[in-house]
PDB file of C-alpha atoms in Angstrom:
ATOM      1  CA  UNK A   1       0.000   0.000   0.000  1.00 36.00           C
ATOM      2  CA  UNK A   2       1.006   3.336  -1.295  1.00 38.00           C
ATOM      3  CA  UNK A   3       0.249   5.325   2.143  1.00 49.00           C
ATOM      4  CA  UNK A   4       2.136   2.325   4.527  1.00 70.00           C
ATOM      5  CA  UNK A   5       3.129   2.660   7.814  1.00 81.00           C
ATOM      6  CA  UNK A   6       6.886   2.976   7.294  1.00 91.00           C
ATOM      7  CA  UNK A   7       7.768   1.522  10.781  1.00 91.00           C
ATOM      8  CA  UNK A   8       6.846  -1.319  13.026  1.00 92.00           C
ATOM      9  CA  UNK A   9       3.461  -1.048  14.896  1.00 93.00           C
ATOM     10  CA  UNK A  10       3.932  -1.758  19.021  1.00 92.00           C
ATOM     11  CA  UNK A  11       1.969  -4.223  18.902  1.00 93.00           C
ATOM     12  CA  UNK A  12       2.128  -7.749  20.920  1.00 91.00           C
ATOM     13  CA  UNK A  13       2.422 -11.099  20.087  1.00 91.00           C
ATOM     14  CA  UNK A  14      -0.661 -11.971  22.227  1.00 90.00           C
ATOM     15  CA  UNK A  15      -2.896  -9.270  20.670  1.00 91.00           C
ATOM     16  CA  UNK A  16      -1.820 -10.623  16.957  1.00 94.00           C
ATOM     17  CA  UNK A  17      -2.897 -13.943  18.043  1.00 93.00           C
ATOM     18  CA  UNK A  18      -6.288 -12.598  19.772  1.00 91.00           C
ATOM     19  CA  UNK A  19      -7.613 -10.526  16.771  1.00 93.00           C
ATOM     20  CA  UNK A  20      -6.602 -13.160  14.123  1.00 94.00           C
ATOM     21  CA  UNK A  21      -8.652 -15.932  16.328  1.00 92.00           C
ATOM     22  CA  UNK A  22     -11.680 -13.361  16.882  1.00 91.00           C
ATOM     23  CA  UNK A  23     -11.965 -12.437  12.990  1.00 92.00           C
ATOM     24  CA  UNK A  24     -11.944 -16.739  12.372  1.00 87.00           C
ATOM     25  CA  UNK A  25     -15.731 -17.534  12.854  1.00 81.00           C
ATOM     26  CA  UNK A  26     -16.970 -14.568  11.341  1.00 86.00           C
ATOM     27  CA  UNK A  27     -15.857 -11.048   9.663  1.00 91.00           C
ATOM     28  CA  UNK A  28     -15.683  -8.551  12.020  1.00 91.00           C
ATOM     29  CA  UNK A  29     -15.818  -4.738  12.779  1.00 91.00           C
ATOM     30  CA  UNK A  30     -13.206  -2.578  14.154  1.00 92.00           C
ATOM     31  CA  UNK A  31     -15.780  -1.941  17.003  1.00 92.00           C
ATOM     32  CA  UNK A  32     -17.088  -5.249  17.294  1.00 91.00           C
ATOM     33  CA  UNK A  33     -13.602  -6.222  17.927  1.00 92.00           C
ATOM     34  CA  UNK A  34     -12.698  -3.275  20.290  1.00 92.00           C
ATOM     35  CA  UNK A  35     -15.484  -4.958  22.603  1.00 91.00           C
ATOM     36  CA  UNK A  36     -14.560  -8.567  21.731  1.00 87.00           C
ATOM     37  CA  UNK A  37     -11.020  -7.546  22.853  1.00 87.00           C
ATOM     38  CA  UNK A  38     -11.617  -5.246  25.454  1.00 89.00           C
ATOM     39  CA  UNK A  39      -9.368  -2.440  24.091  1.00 91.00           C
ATOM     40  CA  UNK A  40      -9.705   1.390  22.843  1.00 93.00           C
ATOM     41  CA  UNK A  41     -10.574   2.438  19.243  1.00 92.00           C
ATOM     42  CA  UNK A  42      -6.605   3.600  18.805  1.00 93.00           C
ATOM     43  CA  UNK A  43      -5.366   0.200  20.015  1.00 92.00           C
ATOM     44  CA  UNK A  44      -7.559  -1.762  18.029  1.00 92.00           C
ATOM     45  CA  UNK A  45      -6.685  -0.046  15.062  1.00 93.00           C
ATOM     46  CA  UNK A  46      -3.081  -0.297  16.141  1.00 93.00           C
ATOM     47  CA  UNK A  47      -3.260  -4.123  15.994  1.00 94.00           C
ATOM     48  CA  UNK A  48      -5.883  -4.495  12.950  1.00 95.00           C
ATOM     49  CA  UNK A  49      -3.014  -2.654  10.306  1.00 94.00           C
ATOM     50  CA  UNK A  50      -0.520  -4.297  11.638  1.00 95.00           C
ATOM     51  CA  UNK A  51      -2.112  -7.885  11.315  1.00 96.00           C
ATOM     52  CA  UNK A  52      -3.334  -6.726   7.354  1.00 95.00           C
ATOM     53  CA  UNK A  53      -0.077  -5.625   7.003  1.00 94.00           C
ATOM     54  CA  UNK A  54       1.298  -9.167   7.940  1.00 96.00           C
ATOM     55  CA  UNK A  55      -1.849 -11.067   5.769  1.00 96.00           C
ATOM     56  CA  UNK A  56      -3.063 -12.497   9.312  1.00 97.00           C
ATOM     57  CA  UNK A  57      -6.375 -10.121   8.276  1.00 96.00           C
ATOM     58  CA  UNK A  58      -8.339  -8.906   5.392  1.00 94.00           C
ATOM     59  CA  UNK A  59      -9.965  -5.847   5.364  1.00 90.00           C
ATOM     60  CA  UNK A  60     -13.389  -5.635   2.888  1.00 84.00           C
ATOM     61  CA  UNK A  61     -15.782  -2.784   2.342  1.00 74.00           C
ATOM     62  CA  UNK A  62     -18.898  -3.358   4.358  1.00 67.00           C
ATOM     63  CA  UNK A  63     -22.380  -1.938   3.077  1.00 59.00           C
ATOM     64  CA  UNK A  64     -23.637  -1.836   6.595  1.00 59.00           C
ATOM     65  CA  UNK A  65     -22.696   1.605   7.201  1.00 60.00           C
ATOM     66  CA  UNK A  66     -19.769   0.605   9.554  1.00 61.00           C
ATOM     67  CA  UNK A  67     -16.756   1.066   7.884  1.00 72.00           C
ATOM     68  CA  UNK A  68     -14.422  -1.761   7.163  1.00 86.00           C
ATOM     69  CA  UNK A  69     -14.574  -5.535   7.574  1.00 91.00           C
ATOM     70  CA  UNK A  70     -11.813  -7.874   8.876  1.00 94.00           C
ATOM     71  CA  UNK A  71     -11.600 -11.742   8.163  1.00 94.00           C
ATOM     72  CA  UNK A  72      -8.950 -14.292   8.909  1.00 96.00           C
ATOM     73  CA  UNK A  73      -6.775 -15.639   5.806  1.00 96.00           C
ATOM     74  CA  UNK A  74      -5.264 -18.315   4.979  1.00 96.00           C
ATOM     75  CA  UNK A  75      -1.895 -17.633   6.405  1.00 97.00           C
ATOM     76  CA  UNK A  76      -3.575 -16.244   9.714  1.00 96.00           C
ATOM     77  CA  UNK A  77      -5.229 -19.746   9.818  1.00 96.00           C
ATOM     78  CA  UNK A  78      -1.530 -21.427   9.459  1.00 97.00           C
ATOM     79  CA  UNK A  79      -0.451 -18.462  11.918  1.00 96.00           C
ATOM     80  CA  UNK A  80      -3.271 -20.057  14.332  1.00 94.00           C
ATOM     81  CA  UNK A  81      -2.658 -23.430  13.787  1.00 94.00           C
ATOM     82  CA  UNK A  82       1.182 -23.141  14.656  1.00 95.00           C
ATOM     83  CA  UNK A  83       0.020 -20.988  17.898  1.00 93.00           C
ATOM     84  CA  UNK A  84      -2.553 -24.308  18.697  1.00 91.00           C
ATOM     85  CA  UNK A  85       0.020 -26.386  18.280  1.00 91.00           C
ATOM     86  CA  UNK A  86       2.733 -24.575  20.189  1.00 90.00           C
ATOM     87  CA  UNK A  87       5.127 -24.366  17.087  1.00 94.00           C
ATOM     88  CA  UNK A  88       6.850 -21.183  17.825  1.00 93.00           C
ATOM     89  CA  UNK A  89       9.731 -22.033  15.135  1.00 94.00           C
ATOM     90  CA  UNK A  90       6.846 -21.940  12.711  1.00 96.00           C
ATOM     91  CA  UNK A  91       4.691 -19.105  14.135  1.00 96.00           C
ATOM     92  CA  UNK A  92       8.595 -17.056  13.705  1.00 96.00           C
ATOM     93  CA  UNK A  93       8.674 -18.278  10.273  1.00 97.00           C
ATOM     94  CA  UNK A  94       5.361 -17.057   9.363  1.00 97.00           C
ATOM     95  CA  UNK A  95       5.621 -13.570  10.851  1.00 97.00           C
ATOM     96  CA  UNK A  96       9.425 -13.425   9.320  1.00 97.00           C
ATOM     97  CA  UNK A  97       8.020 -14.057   5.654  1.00 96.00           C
ATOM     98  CA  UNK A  98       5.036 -11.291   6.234  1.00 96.00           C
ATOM     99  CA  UNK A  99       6.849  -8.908   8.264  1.00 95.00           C
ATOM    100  CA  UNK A 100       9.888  -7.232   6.202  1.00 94.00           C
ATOM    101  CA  UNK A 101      11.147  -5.336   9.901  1.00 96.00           C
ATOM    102  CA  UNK A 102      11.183  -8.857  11.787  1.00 97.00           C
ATOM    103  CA  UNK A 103      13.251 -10.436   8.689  1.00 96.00           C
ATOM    104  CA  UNK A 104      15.135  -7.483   8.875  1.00 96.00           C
ATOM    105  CA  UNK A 105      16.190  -7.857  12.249  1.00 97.00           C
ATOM    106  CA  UNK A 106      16.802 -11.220  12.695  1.00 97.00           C
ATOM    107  CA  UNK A 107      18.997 -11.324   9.308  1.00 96.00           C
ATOM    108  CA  UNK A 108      21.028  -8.399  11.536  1.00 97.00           C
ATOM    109  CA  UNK A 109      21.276  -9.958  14.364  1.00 97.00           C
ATOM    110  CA  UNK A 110      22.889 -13.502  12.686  1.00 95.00           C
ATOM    111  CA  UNK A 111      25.164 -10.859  10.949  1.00 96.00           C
ATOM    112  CA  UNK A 112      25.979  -8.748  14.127  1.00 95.00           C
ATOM    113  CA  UNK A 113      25.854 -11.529  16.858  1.00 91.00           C
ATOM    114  CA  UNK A 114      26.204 -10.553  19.798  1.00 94.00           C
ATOM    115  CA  UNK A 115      25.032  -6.873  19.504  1.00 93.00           C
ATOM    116  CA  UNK A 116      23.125  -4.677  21.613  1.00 94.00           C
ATOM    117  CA  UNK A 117      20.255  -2.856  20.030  1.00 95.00           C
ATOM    118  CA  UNK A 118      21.986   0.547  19.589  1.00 96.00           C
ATOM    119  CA  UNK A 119      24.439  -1.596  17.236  1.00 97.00           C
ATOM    120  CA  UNK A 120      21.783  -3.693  15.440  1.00 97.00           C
ATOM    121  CA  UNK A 121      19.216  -0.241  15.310  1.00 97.00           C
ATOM    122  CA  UNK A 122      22.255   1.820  13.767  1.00 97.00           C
ATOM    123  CA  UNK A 123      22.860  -1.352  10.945  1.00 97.00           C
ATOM    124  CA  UNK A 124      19.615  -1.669   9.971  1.00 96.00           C
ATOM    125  CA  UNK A 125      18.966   2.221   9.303  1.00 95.00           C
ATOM    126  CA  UNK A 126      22.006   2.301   7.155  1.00 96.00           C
ATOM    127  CA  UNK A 127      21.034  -0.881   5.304  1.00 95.00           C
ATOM    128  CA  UNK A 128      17.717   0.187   4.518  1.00 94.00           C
ATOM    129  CA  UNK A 129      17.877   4.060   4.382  1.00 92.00           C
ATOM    130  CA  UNK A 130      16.788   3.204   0.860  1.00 90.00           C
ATOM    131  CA  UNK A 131      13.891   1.657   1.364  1.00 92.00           C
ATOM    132  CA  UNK A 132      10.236   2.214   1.967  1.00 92.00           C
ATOM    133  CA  UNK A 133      10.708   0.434   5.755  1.00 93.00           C
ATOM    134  CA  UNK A 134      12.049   2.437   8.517  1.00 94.00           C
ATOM    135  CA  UNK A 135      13.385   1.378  12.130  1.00 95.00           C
ATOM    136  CA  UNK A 136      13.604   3.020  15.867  1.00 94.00           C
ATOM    137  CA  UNK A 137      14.128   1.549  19.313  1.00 95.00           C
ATOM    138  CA  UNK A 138      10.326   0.997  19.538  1.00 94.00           C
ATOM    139  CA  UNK A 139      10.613  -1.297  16.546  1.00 93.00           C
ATOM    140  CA  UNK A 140      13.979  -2.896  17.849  1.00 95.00           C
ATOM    141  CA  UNK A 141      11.829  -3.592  21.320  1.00 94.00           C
ATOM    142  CA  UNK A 142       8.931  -4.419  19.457  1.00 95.00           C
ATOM    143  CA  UNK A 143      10.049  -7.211  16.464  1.00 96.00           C
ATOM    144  CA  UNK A 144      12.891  -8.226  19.477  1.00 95.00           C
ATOM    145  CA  UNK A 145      10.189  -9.016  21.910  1.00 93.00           C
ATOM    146  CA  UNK A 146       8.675 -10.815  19.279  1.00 95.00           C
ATOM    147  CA  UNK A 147      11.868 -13.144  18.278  1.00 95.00           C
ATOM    148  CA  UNK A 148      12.419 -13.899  22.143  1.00 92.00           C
ATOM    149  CA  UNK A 149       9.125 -15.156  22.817  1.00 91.00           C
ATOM    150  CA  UNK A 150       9.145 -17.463  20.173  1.00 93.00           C
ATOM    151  CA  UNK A 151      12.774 -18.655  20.783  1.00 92.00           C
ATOM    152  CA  UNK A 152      14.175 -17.286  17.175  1.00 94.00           C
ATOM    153  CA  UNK A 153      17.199 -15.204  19.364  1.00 95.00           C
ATOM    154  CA  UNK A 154      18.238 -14.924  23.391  1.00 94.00           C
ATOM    155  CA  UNK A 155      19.241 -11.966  24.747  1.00 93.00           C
ATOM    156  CA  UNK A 156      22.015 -12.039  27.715  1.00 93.00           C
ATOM    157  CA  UNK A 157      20.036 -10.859  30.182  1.00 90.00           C
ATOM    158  CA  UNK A 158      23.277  -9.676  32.276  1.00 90.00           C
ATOM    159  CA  UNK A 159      24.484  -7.631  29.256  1.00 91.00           C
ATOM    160  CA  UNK A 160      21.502  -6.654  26.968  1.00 92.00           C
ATOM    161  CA  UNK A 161      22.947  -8.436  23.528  1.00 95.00           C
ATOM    162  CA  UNK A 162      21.047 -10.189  20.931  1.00 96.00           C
ATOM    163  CA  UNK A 163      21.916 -13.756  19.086  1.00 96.00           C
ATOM    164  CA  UNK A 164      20.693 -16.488  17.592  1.00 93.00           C
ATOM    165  CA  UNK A 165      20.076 -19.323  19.312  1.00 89.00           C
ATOM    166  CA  UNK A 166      19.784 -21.972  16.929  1.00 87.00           C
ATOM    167  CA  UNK A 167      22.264 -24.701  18.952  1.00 87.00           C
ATOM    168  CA  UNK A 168      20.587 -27.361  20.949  1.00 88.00           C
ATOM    169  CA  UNK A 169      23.484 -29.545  21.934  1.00 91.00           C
ATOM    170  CA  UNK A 170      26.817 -27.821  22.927  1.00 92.00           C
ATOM    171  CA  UNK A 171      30.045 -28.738  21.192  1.00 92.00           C
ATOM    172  CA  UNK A 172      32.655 -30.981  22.694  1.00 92.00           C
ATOM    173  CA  UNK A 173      34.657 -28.244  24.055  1.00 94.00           C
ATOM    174  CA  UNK A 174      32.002 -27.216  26.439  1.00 95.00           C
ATOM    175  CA  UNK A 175      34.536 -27.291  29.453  1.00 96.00           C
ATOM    176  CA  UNK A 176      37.253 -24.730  28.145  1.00 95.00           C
ATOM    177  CA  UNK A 177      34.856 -22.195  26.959  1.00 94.00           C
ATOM    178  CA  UNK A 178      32.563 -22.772  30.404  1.00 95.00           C
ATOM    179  CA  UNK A 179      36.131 -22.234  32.308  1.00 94.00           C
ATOM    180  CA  UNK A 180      36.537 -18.979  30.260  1.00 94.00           C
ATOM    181  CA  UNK A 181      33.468 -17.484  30.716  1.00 93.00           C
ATOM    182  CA  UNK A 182      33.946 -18.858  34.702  1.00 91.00           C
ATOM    183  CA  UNK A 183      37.242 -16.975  34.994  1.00 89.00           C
ATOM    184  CA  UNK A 184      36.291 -13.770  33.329  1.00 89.00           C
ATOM    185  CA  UNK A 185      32.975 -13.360  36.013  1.00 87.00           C
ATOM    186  CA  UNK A 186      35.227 -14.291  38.370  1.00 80.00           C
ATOM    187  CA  UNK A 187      37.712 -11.021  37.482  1.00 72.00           C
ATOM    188  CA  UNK A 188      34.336  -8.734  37.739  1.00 66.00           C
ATOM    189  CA  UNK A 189      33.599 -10.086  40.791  1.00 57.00           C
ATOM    190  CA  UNK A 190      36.456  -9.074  42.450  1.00 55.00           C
ATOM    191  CA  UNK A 191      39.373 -11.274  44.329  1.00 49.00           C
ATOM    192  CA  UNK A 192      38.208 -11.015  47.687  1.00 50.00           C
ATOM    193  CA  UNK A 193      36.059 -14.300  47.217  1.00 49.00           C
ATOM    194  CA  UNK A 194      36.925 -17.026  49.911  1.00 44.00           C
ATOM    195  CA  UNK A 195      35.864 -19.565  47.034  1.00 50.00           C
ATOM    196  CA  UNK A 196      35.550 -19.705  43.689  1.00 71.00           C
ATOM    197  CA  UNK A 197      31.675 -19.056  43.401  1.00 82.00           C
ATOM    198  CA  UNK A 198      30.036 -17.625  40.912  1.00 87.00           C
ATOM    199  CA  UNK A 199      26.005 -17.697  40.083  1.00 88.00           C
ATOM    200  CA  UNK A 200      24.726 -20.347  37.878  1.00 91.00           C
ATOM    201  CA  UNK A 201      22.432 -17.454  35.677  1.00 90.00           C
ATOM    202  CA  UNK A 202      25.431 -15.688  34.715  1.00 90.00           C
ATOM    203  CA  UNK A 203      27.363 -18.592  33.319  1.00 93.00           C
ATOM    204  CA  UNK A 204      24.395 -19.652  31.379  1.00 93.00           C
ATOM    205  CA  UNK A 205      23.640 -16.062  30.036  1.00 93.00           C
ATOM    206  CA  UNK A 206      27.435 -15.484  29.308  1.00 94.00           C
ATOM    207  CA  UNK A 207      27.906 -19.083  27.922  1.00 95.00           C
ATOM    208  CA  UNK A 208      24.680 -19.281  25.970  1.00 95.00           C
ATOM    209  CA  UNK A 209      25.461 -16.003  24.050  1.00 95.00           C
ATOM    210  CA  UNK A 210      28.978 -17.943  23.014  1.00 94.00           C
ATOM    211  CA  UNK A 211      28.198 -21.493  22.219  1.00 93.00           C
ATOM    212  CA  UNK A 212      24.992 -19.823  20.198  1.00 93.00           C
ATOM    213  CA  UNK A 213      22.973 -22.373  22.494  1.00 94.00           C
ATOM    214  CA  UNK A 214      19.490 -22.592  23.757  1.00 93.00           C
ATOM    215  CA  UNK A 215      19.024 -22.218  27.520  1.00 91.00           C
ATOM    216  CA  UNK A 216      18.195 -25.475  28.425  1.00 92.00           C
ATOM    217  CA  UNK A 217      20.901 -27.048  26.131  1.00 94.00           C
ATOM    218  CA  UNK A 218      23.302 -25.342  28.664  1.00 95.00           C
ATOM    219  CA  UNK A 219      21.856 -26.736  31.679  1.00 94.00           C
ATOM    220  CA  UNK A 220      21.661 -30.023  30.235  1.00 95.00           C
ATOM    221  CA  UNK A 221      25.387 -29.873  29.663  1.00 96.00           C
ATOM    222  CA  UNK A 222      26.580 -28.245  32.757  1.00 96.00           C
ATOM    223  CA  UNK A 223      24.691 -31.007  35.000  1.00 95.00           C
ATOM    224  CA  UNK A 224      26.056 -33.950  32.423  1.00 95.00           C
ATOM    225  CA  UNK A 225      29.527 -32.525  33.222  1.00 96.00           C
ATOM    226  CA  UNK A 226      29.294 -31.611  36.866  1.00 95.00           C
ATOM    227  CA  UNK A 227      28.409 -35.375  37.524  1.00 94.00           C
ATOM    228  CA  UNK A 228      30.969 -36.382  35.470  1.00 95.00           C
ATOM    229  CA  UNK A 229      33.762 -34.253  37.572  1.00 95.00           C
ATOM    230  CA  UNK A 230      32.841 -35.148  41.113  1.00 94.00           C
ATOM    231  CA  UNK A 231      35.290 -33.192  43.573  1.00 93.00           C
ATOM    232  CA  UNK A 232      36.155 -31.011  40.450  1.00 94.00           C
ATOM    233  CA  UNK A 233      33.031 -29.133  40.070  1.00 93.00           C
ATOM    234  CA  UNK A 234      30.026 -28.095  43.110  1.00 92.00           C
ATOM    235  CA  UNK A 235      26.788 -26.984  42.393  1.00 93.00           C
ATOM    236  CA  UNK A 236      25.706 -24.956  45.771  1.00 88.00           C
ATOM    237  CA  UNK A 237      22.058 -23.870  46.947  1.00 83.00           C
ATOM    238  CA  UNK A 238      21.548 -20.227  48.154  1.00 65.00           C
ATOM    239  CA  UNK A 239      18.875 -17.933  49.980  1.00 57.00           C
ATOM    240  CA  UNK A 240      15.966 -16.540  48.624  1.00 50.00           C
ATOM    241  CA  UNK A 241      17.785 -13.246  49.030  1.00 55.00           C
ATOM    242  CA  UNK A 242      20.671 -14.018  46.605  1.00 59.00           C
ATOM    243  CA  UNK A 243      21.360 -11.830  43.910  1.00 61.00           C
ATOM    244  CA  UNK A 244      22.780 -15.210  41.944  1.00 58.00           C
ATOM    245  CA  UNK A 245      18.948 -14.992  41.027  1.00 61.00           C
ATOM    246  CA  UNK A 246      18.666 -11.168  39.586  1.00 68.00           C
ATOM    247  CA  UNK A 247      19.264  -9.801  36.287  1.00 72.00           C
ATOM    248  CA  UNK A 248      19.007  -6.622  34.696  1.00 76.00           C
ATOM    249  CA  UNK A 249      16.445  -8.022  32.121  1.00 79.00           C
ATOM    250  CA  UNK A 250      14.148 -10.864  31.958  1.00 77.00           C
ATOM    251  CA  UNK A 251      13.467 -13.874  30.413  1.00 81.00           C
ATOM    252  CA  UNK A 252      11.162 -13.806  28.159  1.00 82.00           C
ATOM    253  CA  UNK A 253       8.437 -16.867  27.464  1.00 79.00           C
ATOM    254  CA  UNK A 254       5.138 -17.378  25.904  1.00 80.00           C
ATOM    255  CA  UNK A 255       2.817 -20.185  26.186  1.00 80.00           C
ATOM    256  CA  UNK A 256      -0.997 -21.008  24.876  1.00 78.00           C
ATOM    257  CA  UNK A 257      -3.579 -20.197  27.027  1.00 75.00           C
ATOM    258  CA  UNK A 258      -7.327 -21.392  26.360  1.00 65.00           C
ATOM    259  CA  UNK A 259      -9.891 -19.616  27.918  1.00 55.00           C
ATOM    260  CA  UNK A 260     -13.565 -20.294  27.238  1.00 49.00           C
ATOM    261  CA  UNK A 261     -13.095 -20.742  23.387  1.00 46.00           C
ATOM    262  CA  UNK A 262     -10.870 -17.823  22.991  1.00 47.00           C
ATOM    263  CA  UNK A 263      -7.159 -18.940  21.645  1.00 56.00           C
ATOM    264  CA  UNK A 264      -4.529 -16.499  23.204  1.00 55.00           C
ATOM    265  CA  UNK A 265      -1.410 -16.754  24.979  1.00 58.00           C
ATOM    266  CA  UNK A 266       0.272 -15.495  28.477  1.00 57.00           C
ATOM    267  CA  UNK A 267       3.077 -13.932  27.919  1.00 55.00           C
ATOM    268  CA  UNK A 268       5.799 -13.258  31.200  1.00 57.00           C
ATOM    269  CA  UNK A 269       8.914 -11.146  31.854  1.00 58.00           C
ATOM    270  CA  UNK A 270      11.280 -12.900  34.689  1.00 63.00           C
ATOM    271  CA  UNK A 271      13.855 -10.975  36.327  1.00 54.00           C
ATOM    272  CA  UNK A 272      14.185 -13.803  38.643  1.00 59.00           C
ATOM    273  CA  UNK A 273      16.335 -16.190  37.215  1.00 74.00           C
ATOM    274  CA  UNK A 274      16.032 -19.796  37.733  1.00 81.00           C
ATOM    275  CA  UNK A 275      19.581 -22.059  38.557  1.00 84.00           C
ATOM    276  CA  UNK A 276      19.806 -25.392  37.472  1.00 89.00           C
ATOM    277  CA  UNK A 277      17.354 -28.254  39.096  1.00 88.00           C
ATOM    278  CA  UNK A 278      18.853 -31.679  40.484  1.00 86.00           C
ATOM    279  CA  UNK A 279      16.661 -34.025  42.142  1.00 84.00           C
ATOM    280  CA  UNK A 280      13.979 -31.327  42.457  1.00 85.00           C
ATOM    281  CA  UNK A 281      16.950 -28.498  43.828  1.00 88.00           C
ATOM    282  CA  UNK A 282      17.210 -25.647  42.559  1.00 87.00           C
ATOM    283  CA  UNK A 283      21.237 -24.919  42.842  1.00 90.00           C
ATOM    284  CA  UNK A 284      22.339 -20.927  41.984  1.00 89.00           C
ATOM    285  CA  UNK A 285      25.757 -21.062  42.356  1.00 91.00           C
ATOM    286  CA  UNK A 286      29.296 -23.204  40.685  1.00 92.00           C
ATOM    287  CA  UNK A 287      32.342 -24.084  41.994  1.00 91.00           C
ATOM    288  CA  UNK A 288      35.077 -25.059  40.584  1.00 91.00           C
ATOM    289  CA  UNK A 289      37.452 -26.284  42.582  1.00 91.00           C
ATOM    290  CA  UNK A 290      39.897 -28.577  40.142  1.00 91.00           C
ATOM    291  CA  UNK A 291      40.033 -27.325  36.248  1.00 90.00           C
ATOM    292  CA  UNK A 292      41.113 -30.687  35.209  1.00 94.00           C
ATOM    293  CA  UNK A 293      37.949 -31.593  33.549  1.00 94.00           C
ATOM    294  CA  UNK A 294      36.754 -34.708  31.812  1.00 94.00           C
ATOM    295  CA  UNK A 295      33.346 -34.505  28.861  1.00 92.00           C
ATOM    296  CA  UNK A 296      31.654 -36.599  27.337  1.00 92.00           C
ATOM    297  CA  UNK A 297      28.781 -35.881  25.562  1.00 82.00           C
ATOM    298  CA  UNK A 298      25.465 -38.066  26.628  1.00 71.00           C
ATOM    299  CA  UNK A 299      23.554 -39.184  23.479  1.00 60.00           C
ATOM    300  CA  UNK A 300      20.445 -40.769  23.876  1.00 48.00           C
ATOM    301  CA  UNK A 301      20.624 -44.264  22.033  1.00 41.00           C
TER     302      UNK A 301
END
């Protein structure tokens, strides 16, 4: 369309998924949806031009005297489907064919990785200061809120930088680069520590951002190699106070949520961070007391 939106509209993954499953049964209004939604004219109209933009919608004259119409297409019925299903990989590949900022982004991001926003913002304006699309931090927090959620990129949520996370095993050399990323916290911690302690939710962020690994391939790996170096390597507890736990950013997750016919999804922010669970523990802090390690990767036969 010749009078487009240049930028990103702030719009939520939740609402996309809420006004593509209302306009399903039956075409709908912009104020039929406003009450079926329970939001204000400017936000429903918000999230309507973004979701024609991305083909979840289609807008039709009406002849009742109420303005447009908005139905569900065909790829907002594969973009519903995926949500049903939980596919996230697939709702992220359906929203990164439709929406030319989110392709955008994550194309940067694989090119930039890791990179804070400012870095991945300034790249993006100079790549497409040609074109009809235009980017700001809203978009960056926008399309980047989008890509966490659905597990396309992780963001260390120590240092605020973006990468793809496309590993779900780590490579054999977990140990070295685990020491490495150990032994730099450990200089920014300071050297007046009795032991070598440092929290469990930093390694992972730190580690995760280098291996290009998904969270829970990381704690997979660090309790397959802490059992395997008994004496070497000491998971510890810690109280609820700890700061092992905080983070200046949070974790971002979504998950489907089925109320009374309605398909949606709850969406949560986490500055708590979780440590690694043995035998129903939760353990926020690692030891190393011997760098002599032995790995060996488990494979499931």
């Amino acid at each position: 369309m010749s009078n487009e939106r240049p930028t990103v509209r702030p719009v939520t993954l939740a609402r996309l998924v809420e006004l593509t499953n209302a306009c399903g049964a039956r075409v709908q209004t912009t104020e039929e949806l406003e009450t079926a939604l329970d939001i204000g004219h400017r936000r429903a109209r918000e999230t309507i031009l973004e979701a024609v933009r991305l083909d979840l919608l289609s807008e039709e004259e009406t002849t009742r005297d109420k303005g447009s119409e908005y139905q569900t297409t065909t790829v907002g019925e594969h973009f519903l489907d995926a949500v049903r299903d939980e596919s996230w990989g697939k709702v992220s590949d359906i929203l990164e064919s439709r929406s030319p900022h989110y392709g955008a982004f994550l194309k940067t991001v694989e090119e930039l990785e890791p990179a804070e926003p400012t870095a991945i913002l300034e790249k993006l304006e100079t790549d497409h200061e040609l074109s009809p699309y235009a980017f700001n931090k809203t978009s960056i927090d926008v399309i980047g809120d989008w890509g966490e959620r659905l597990g396309a990129i992780q963001r260390n949520a120590f240092t605020g930088s973006y990468y793809r996370a496309t590993e779900t095993e780590v490579p054999l050399n977990f140990p070295y680069v685990l020491l490495s990323v150990f032994d730099d916290l450990e200089e920014t911690a300071g050297v007046n520590l009795s032991q070598r302690y440092i929290s469990v939710p930093e390694v992972r962020e730190h580690a995760c951002e280098r291996f290009g690994c998904t969270r829970s391939a990381f704690d997979e790996a660090l309790l397959s190699l802490v059992n395997q170096n008994v004496g070497k390597l000491e998971l510890s507890g810690a109280p609820m106070d700890t700061g092992a736990k905080d983070a200046r950013l949070g974790i971002k997750q979504i998950t489907l949520a089925n109320s009374q016919g309605l398909v949606s999804t709850d969406q949560s922010t986490d500055r708590v961070m979780s440590g690694v669970e043995q035998y129903g523990k939760q353990y926020y802090y690692l030891a190393v007391h011997d760098d002599d390690l032995i790995y060996t990767q488990e494979t499931n036969a």
